[in-house]
XYZ file of C-alpha atoms in Angstrom:
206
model
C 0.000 0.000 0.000
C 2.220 2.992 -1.192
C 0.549 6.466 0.025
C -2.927 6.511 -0.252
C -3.179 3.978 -2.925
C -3.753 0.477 -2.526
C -2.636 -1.832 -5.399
C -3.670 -5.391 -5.909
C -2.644 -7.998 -8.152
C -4.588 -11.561 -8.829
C -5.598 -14.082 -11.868
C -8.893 -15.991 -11.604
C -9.171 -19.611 -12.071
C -12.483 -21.446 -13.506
C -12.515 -22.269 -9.920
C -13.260 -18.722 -8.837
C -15.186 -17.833 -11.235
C -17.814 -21.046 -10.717
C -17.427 -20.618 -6.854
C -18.682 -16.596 -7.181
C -21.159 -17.306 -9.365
C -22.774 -20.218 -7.568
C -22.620 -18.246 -4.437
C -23.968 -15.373 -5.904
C -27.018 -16.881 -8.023
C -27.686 -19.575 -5.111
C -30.415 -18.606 -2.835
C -29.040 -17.697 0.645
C -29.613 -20.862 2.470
C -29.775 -20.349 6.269
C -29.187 -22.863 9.384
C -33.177 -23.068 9.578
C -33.781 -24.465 5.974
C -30.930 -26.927 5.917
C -32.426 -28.357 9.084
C -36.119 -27.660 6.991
C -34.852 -30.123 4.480
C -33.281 -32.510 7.015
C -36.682 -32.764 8.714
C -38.906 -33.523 5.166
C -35.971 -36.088 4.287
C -36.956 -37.629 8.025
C -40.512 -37.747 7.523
C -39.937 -39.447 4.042
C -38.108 -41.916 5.448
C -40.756 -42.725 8.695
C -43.446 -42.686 5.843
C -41.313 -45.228 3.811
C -40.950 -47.640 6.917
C -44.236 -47.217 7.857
C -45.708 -48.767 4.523
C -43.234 -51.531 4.350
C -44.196 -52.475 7.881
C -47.828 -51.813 6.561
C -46.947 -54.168 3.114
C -45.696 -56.767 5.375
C -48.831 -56.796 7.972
C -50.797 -57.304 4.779
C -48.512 -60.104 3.223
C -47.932 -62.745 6.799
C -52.365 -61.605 7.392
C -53.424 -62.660 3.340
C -54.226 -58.943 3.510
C -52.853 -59.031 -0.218
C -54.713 -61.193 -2.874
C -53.439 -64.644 -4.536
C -52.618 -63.344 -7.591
C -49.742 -60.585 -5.633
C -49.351 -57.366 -7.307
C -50.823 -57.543 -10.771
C -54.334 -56.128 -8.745
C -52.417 -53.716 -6.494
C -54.693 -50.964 -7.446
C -58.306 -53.238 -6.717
C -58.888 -51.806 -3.363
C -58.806 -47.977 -1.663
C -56.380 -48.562 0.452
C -53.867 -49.715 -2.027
C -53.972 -46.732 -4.031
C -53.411 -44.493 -0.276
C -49.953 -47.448 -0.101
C -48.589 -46.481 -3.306
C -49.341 -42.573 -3.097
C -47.947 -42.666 0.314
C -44.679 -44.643 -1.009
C -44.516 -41.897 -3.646
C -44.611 -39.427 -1.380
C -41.812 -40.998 0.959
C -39.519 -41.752 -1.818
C -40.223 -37.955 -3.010
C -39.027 -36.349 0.487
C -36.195 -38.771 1.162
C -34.480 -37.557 -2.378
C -35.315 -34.052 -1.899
C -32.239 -32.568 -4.204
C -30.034 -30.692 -1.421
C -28.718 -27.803 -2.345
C -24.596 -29.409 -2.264
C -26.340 -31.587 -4.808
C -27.589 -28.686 -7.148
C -24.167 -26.944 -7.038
C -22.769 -29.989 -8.522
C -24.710 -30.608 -11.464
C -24.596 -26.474 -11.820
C -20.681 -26.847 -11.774
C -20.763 -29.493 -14.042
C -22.864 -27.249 -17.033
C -20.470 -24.051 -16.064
C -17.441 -25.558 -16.330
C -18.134 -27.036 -19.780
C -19.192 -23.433 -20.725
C -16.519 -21.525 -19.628
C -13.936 -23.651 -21.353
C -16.314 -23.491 -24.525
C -15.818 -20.287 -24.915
C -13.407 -17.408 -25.487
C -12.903 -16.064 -21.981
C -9.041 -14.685 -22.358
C -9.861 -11.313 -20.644
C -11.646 -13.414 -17.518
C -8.276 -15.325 -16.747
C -6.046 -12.719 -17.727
C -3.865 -10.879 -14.991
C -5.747 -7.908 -13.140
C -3.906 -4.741 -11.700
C -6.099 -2.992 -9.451
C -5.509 0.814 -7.985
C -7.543 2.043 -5.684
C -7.687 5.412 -3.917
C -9.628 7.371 -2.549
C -11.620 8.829 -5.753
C -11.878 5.431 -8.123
C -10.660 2.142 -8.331
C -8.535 1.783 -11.891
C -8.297 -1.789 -13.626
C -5.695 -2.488 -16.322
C -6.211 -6.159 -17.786
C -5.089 -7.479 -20.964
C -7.438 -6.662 -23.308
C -9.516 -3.834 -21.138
C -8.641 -0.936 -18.488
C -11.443 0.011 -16.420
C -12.569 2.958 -14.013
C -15.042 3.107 -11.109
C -15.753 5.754 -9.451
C -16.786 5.297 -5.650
C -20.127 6.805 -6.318
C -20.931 4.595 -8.896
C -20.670 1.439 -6.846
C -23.263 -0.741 -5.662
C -21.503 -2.132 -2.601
C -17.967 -3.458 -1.367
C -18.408 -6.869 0.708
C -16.135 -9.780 2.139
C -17.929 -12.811 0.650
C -17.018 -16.549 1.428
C -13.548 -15.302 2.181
C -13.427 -12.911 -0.665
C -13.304 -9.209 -1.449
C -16.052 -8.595 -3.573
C -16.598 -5.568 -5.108
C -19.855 -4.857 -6.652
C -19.895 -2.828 -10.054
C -23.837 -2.758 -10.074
C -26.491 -5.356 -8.171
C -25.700 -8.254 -10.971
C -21.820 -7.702 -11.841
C -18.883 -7.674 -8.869
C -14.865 -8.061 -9.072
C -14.107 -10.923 -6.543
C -11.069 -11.012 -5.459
C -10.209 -14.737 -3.821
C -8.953 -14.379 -0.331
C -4.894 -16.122 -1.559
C -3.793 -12.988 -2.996
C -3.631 -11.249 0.255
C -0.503 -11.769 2.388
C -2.788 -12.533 5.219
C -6.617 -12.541 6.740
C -5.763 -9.237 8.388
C -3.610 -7.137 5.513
C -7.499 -8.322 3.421
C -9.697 -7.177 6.751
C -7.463 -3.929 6.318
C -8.185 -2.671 2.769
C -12.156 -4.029 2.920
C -11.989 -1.570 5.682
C -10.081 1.198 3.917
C -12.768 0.620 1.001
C -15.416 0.213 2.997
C -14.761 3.798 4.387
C -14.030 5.172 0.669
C -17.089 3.985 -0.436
C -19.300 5.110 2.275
C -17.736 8.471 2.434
C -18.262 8.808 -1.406
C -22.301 8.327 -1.150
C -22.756 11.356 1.577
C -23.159 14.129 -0.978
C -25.758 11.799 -2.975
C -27.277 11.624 -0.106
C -27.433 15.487 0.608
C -28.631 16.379 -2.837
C -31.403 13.408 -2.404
C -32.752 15.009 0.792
C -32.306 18.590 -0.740
């Protein structure tokens, strides 16, 4: 950090860029709905037990006919089995949402390296000062001024800087020298950023 300036260097990976984005599009799972889903995938399985026991009362009773399953449907009660085996077998493969990421992974890594992304993995240089953060990349240089952000945040270990509500600059956590040189410029652009929407927020009120 020479002066007032802070200057960054980093290169994303197809790593980054899939772990931002699946962060970022994922719905923001808390504590409560993983243990949500942990309960339905309970039930499902008390449900599934519950009809074999119910299937096996019915076979050691004669409660099922001579000719087994080819009349399964004949009677009330075996439609209220099979809907309630559906049911069970439903909840207890409820797709989690480690399970979605994967298969999302899967598509986005095929697309990246698909495609002609040489500016994505190409070295950044990052300024930033008090007034704008400047980006010189191989094929682009880019300017932001503070006012013209969205936010700054520390995501999933990252900086993330947010250009507007749908398009950030993540910066993974490894190209810091250490947890608190990162918790040090978040701050100092945390405080740049803040300071630079007070007079949007005077002429608003005016």
């Amino acid at each position: 950090m020479a002066d007032d300036t802070i200057e960054i260097e980093y290169q994303l990976t197809a790593d980054d860029v899939i772990k931002f984005s699946l962060n970022f599009w994922s719905p923001k799972k808390s504590q409560t709905d993983v243990v949500e889903v942990s309960k339905l995938k309970k039930v499902g399985k008390i449900i599934l037990w519950g009809v074999a026991c119910t299937i096996y009362s019915f076979a050691i009773t004669g409660g099922l006919r001579e000719d087994g399953f080819n009349n399964v449907f004949d009677s009330v009660w075996d439609y209220i089995i099979f809907i309630l085996l559906f049911c069970s077998m439903m909840l207890i493969f409820l797709p989690t949402d480690s399970w979605v990421k994967k298969i999302t992974k899967r598509k986005m890594m095929k697309k990246i390296h698909s495609e002609k992304n040489g500016n994505l993995f190409s070295p950044v240089k990052m300024q930033i000062n008090s007034s704008e953060i400047s980006v010189y990349q191989k094929y682009a240089n880019l300017t932001f001024k503070w006012q013209g952000l969205e936010k700054i945040e520390l995501e999933y270990g990252d900086l993330c800087i947010y250009v507007s509500s749908l398009n950030a600059m993540a910066i993974p956590s490894r190209f810091f020298e250490s947890e608190d040189e990162k918790q040090r410029i978040f701050e100092q652009c945390k405080t740049w950023f803040l300071d630079a929407q007070e007079p949007q927020k005077e002429t608003v009120n005016a």
